[in-house]
C-alpha positions as a printed NumPy array, in Angstrom:
array([[ 15.855,  85.831, -73.931],
       [ 12.247,  85.867, -72.269],
       [ 10.82 ,  87.428, -69.535],
       [  7.842,  84.893, -68.515],
       [  7.414,  82.53 , -65.927],
       [  7.267,  78.509, -66.36 ],
       [  4.32 ,  76.934, -64.953],
       [  6.159,  73.898, -63.167],
       [  8.48 ,  75.934, -61.975],
       [  9.097,  76.974, -58.339],
       [  8.818,  80.632, -57.354],
       [ 12.84 ,  80.277, -55.88 ],
       [ 13.523,  79.329, -58.472],
       [ 11.872,  81.507, -60.993],
       [ 13.411,  84.559, -59.399],
       [ 17.053,  82.444, -59.33 ],
       [ 16.45 ,  82.098, -63.071],
       [ 15.255,  85.481, -64.036],
       [ 16.899,  87.974, -62.19 ],
       [ 20.885,  86.339, -63.123],
       [ 19.654,  85.746, -66.31 ],
       [ 18.763,  89.839, -66.485],
       [ 22.053,  90.656, -65.006],
       [ 24.027,  87.994, -67.486],
       [ 22.641,  89.741, -69.847],
       [ 23.502,  92.894, -68.777],
       [ 26.403,  92.513, -68.061],
       [ 27.634,  90.167, -71.42 ],
       [ 26.066,  94.284, -73.277],
       [ 28.449,  95.836, -71.195],
       [ 31.286,  93.631, -72.085],
       [ 31.125,  93.56 , -75.294],
       [ 29.994,  96.625, -77.182],
       [ 30.557,  99.05 , -73.816],
       [ 30.237, 102.162, -76.162],
       [ 27.219, 100.865, -77.816],
       [ 24.146, 103.238, -77.921],
       [ 21.83 , 100.154, -78.246],
       [ 23.913,  97.583, -75.732],
       [ 23.682, 100.554, -73.254],
       [ 20.063, 100.945, -73.325],
       [ 19.496,  96.683, -73.887],
       [ 21.457,  96.173, -70.112],
       [ 19.509,  99.275, -68.492],
       [ 16.462,  97.688, -69.067],
       [ 17.724,  94.152, -68.119],
       [ 18.376,  95.734, -65.054],
       [ 15.455,  97.474, -64.59 ],
       [ 13.663,  93.809, -65.123],
       [ 16.347,  91.986, -62.227],
       [ 15.056,  94.541, -60.149],
       [ 11.516,  93.566, -60.808],
       [ 11.054,  89.881, -60.176],
       [ 13.454,  91.172, -57.131],
       [ 10.791,  93.211, -55.333],
       [  7.758,  91.215, -56.291],
       [  9.256,  88.736, -53.66 ],
       [ 10.472,  91.18 , -51.152],
       [  9.24 ,  90.367, -48.19 ],
       [ 10.112,  87.018, -48.044],
       [ 13.796,  87.995, -49.195],
       [ 17.016,  88.69 , -46.968],
       [ 18.755,  92.174, -47.829],
       [ 16.67 ,  93.108, -50.533],
       [ 16.86 ,  95.962, -49.876],
       [ 20.93 ,  96.185, -50.705],
       [ 20.478,  94.683, -54.073],
       [ 17.327,  96.87 , -55.207],
       [ 19.703,  99.761, -54.848],
       [ 23.222,  98.693, -55.853],
       [ 21.1  ,  97.766, -59.116],
       [ 19.481, 101.199, -58.784],
       [ 22.297, 103.084, -58.862],
       [ 24.124, 100.799, -61.859],
       [ 20.681, 101.654, -63.666],
       [ 20.728, 105.585, -62.98 ],
       [ 24.111, 105.403, -64.45 ],
       [ 23.545, 103.975, -67.903],
       [ 20.154, 105.928, -68.114],
       [ 21.999, 109.066, -67.822],
       [ 23.767, 109.168, -71.429],
       [ 20.669, 107.883, -73.024],
       [ 18.368, 110.854, -71.193],
       [ 20.762, 113.274, -72.301],
       [ 20.338, 112.307, -75.959],
       [ 16.507, 112.29 , -75.9  ],
       [ 16.557, 115.847, -74.472],
       [ 18.877, 116.622, -77.259],
       [ 15.791, 114.563, -79.492],
       [ 12.844, 116.375, -77.813],
       [ 14.233, 119.861, -78.496],
       [ 14.95 , 119.181, -81.99 ],
       [ 10.85 , 118.649, -82.248],
       [ 10.937, 121.618, -80.47 ],
       [ 12.697, 123.733, -82.9  ],
       [ 10.518, 122.549, -85.987],
       [  7.566, 124.23 , -84.547],
       [  9.404, 127.348, -83.211],
       [ 12.203, 129.506, -85.199],
       [ 14.854, 130.426, -82.576],
       [ 17.796, 130.952, -84.897],
       [ 21.045, 131.089, -83.231],
       [ 19.762, 130.794, -79.69 ],
       [ 18.006, 127.567, -80.912],
       [ 22.154, 126.432, -82.606],
       [ 23.231, 127.723, -78.799],
       [ 20.914, 126.231, -76.404],
       [ 21.268, 122.365, -78.841],
       [ 24.808, 122.772, -78.807],
       [ 24.84 , 122.975, -74.792],
       [ 22.445, 120.119, -74.555],
       [ 25.349, 117.864, -77.2  ],
       [ 28.215, 118.628, -74.844],
       [ 26.018, 117.278, -71.869],
       [ 25.728, 114.52 , -73.396],
       [ 28.934, 113.973, -74.281],
       [ 29.723, 114.623, -70.427],
       [ 27.705, 111.521, -69.251],
       [ 28.799, 109.362, -71.921],
       [ 32.524, 110.552, -70.398],
       [ 31.34 , 109.131, -67.242],
       [ 29.778, 106.379, -68.153],
       [ 32.879, 104.92 , -69.686],
       [ 35.302, 106.045, -66.469],
       [ 32.602, 104.196, -64.048],
       [ 31.929, 101.32 , -65.969],
       [ 34.654,  99.102, -64.616],
       [ 32.694,  99.052, -61.12 ],
       [ 29.721,  99.431, -62.903],
       [ 30.573,  95.396, -64.016],
       [ 31.818,  94.632, -60.31 ],
       [ 28.716,  95.529, -58.912],
       [ 26.449,  93.518, -61.478],
       [ 29.201,  90.701, -60.696],
       [ 28.795,  90.801, -56.842],
       [ 24.722,  90.692, -56.937],
       [ 24.585,  88.084, -59.821],
       [ 26.305,  85.783, -57.422],
       [ 24.223,  87.307, -54.258],
       [ 20.656,  86.322, -56.97 ],
       [ 21.682,  82.986, -57.538],
       [ 22.01 ,  81.572, -54.441],
       [ 19.024,  82.97 , -52.984],
       [ 16.099,  81.523, -51.694],
       [ 13.54 ,  83.183, -50.727],
       [ 10.75 ,  82.132, -48.572],
       [  6.669,  81.767, -48.727],
       [  6.697,  80.11 , -52.155],
       [  4.402,  80.718, -54.586],
       [  1.894,  82.759, -52.264],
       [  4.693,  85.86 , -51.528],
       [  4.983,  86.351, -55.761],
       [  1.312,  86.62 , -55.368],
       [  0.975,  88.955, -52.41 ],
       [  4.187,  90.924, -54.701],
       [  1.701,  91.337, -57.323],
       [ -1.7  ,  92.371, -55.496],
       [  1.556,  95.201, -53.911],
       [  2.587,  96.599, -56.896],
       [ -0.898,  96.862, -58.615],
       [ -2.25 ,  98.866, -55.81 ],
       [  1.384, 100.628, -55.723],
       [  0.556, 101.946, -58.726],
       [ -3.739, 102.829, -58.531],
       [ -1.953, 104.761, -55.45 ],
       [  0.19 , 106.562, -57.867],
       [ -2.438, 107.232, -60.169],
       [ -4.747, 108.352, -57.785],
       [ -2.351, 110.686, -56.375],
       [ -1.009, 111.943, -59.617],
       [ -4.793, 112.757, -60.744],
       [ -5.03 , 115.156, -57.437],
       [ -2.309, 116.87 , -57.737],
       [ -0.651, 116.706, -61.892],
       [  2.62 , 117.11 , -60.979],
       [  5.35 , 116.081, -63.162],
       [  6.624, 114.525, -60.543],
       [  3.323, 112.439, -59.639],
       [  2.831, 111.468, -63.505],
       [  6.85 , 110.349, -62.922],
       [  6.387, 108.418, -59.787],
       [  3.452, 106.99 , -61.335],
       [  5.011, 105.95 , -64.374],
       [  8.035, 103.871, -62.199],
       [  5.163, 102.632, -60.141],
       [  3.575, 101.269, -63.278],
       [  6.409,  99.815, -65.068],
       [  6.646,  97.243, -61.577],
       [  2.995,  96.38 , -62.88 ],
       [  4.133,  96.023, -66.343],
       [  7.013,  93.45 , -65.658],
       [  4.485,  91.647, -63.376],
       [  2.144,  91.491, -66.165],
       [  5.362,  90.476, -69.037],
       [  6.91 ,  87.415, -66.463],
       [  2.054,  86.367, -66.181],
       [  1.184,  86.702, -70.172],
       [  1.858,  82.227, -71.191],
       [ -1.304,  82.053, -67.973],
       [ -3.697,  83.774, -70.609],
       [ -2.143,  85.275, -73.612],
       [ -5.928,  86.266, -75.281],
       [ -6.441,  87.816, -71.782],
       [ -2.619,  89.143, -70.78 ],
       [ -1.39 ,  90.205, -74.043],
       [ -3.68 ,  92.802, -74.94 ],
       [ -3.091,  94.338, -71.194],
       [  0.912,  93.901, -71.739],
       [  0.749,  96.082, -74.377],
       [ -1.528,  98.555, -73.116],
       [  0.947,  99.222, -70.306],
       [  3.531,  99.416, -72.538],
       [  1.585, 102.372, -74.601],
       [  0.67 , 103.725, -71.181],
       [  4.698, 103.982, -69.883],
       [  5.476, 105.408, -73.234],
       [  3.087, 108.333, -72.906],
       [  4.11 , 109.026, -69.028],
       [  7.832, 108.539, -70.655],
       [  7.34 , 111.596, -73.046],
       [  5.19 , 114.288, -70.232],
       [  8.579, 113.286, -68.319],
       [ 11.189, 114.358, -71.296],
       [  8.738, 117.144, -71.868],
       [  8.991, 117.869, -68.509],
       [ 12.701, 117.794, -68.399],
       [ 13.071, 119.827, -71.473],
       [ 11.145, 122.629, -70.148],
       [ 12.977, 122.344, -66.785],
       [ 16.842, 122.914, -68.801],
       [ 14.962, 125.891, -71.131],
       [ 14.269, 127.394, -67.797],
       [ 17.485, 127.367, -66.87 ],
       [ 19.661, 128.104, -69.519],
       [ 17.156, 130.299, -72.058],
       [ 17.606, 133.721, -71.18 ],
       [ 15.359, 135.242, -73.929],
       [ 11.892, 136.12 , -71.41 ],
       [  9.962, 136.367, -74.875],
       [ 11.101, 133.397, -75.819],
       [ 11.375, 131.192, -72.506],
       [  8.08 , 132.253, -72.427],
       [  6.917, 130.796, -75.686],
       [  8.954, 127.974, -75.333],
       [  7.99 , 126.675, -72.277],
       [  3.736, 126.835, -73.192],
       [  4.677, 125.264, -76.398],
       [  5.595, 122.607, -73.948],
       [  2.639, 122.75 , -70.785],
       [  0.368, 122.562, -73.941],
       [  1.894, 118.931, -74.888],
       [  2.137, 118.152, -71.585],
       [ -0.728, 118.328, -70.844],
       [ -2.173, 116.715, -74.038],
       [ -0.216, 113.948, -72.285],
       [ -0.881, 113.852, -68.215],
       [ -4.73 , 113.798, -69.967],
       [ -4.42 , 111.083, -71.832],
       [ -2.496, 108.53 , -69.479],
       [ -4.629, 109.888, -66.514],
       [ -8.168, 108.891, -68.596],
       [ -6.125, 105.649, -69.361],
       [ -4.782, 104.337, -65.114],
       [ -9.003, 105.013, -64.272],
       [-10.077, 102.301, -66.612],
       [ -7.085, 100.632, -65.749],
       [ -6.684, 100.594, -62.139],
       [-10.845, 100.172, -61.314],
       [-10.701,  96.374, -59.959],
       [-10.1  ,  96.288, -56.644],
       [ -6.535,  95.205, -55.65 ],
       [ -7.46 ,  91.817, -53.734],
       [ -9.645,  91.639, -56.558],
       [ -6.784,  91.782, -59.447],
       [ -4.447,  89.407, -57.953],
       [ -6.765,  86.7  , -57.199],
       [ -8.15 ,  87.013, -61.293],
       [ -4.527,  86.656, -62.334],
       [ -4.02 ,  83.77 , -60.376],
       [ -7.109,  82.029, -61.192],
       [ -5.506,  82.03 , -64.816],
       [ -2.336,  81.403, -63.609],
       [ -3.634,  78.623, -61.4  ],
       [ -5.337,  76.645, -64.206],
       [ -2.619,  77.15 , -66.68 ],
       [ -0.297,  75.337, -64.18 ],
       [ -3.098,  72.985, -63.618],
       [ -2.967,  71.842, -67.458],
       [  0.84 ,  71.712, -68.344],
       [  2.454,  69.002, -68.954]])
């Protein structure tokens, strides 16, 4: 199921089509295979896309805040087991570089137990999550954002400006919270570009791929930060804790420097100029479409 604008559809139709499709996909995945790691991950990604299309037209959509909060709550619940699994995987990577012995085994077991607890909580909450998704789907299918495509283009400019602002803040502070905030804004920008790729694939597909890679780099940085937080909380040996945190710090510094360097190029353009350029691509595509 593609996440793309169609050349001749109205903005309101695009929002209803894309939003309801992604929520339908999330519901189907969870209903058919609620214990499947892949199904849960696919459902979470679909919800993020639904949130992205809703936020794109938030200025002209009544009650958008409530819809976004409900989808966000479900996405966080779905994300907890995967976050726990990623913690296990990142710690396994760290173990390969350090001889931790029994202490490492104890930490690994604690992380495994944490994953089981999150999976149990997810299964218990699943009926309420499906109910919430069904309600949001009903509202999205009836929504009628006012403002037409001009509304969407204001949204595209806004998400770029928000991402650029978050990048500047992360560049100044280098804090994990600011880097993670930038990643959230960058993913909104990425989803907007994915919608527009058909307008000029030769130009926009490379940008789409670059945003995907950058999101992965920032995601790794966040994973390492979370692992460091857990080691600070759980590791009792001071020397071992210091060694592990130093190793994680080196990797985090490398990934953050790489991401911030790419961001300087990514946000070299003024938001209004960026939106005008993409709008020209889109307008030519629509004019040429049969």
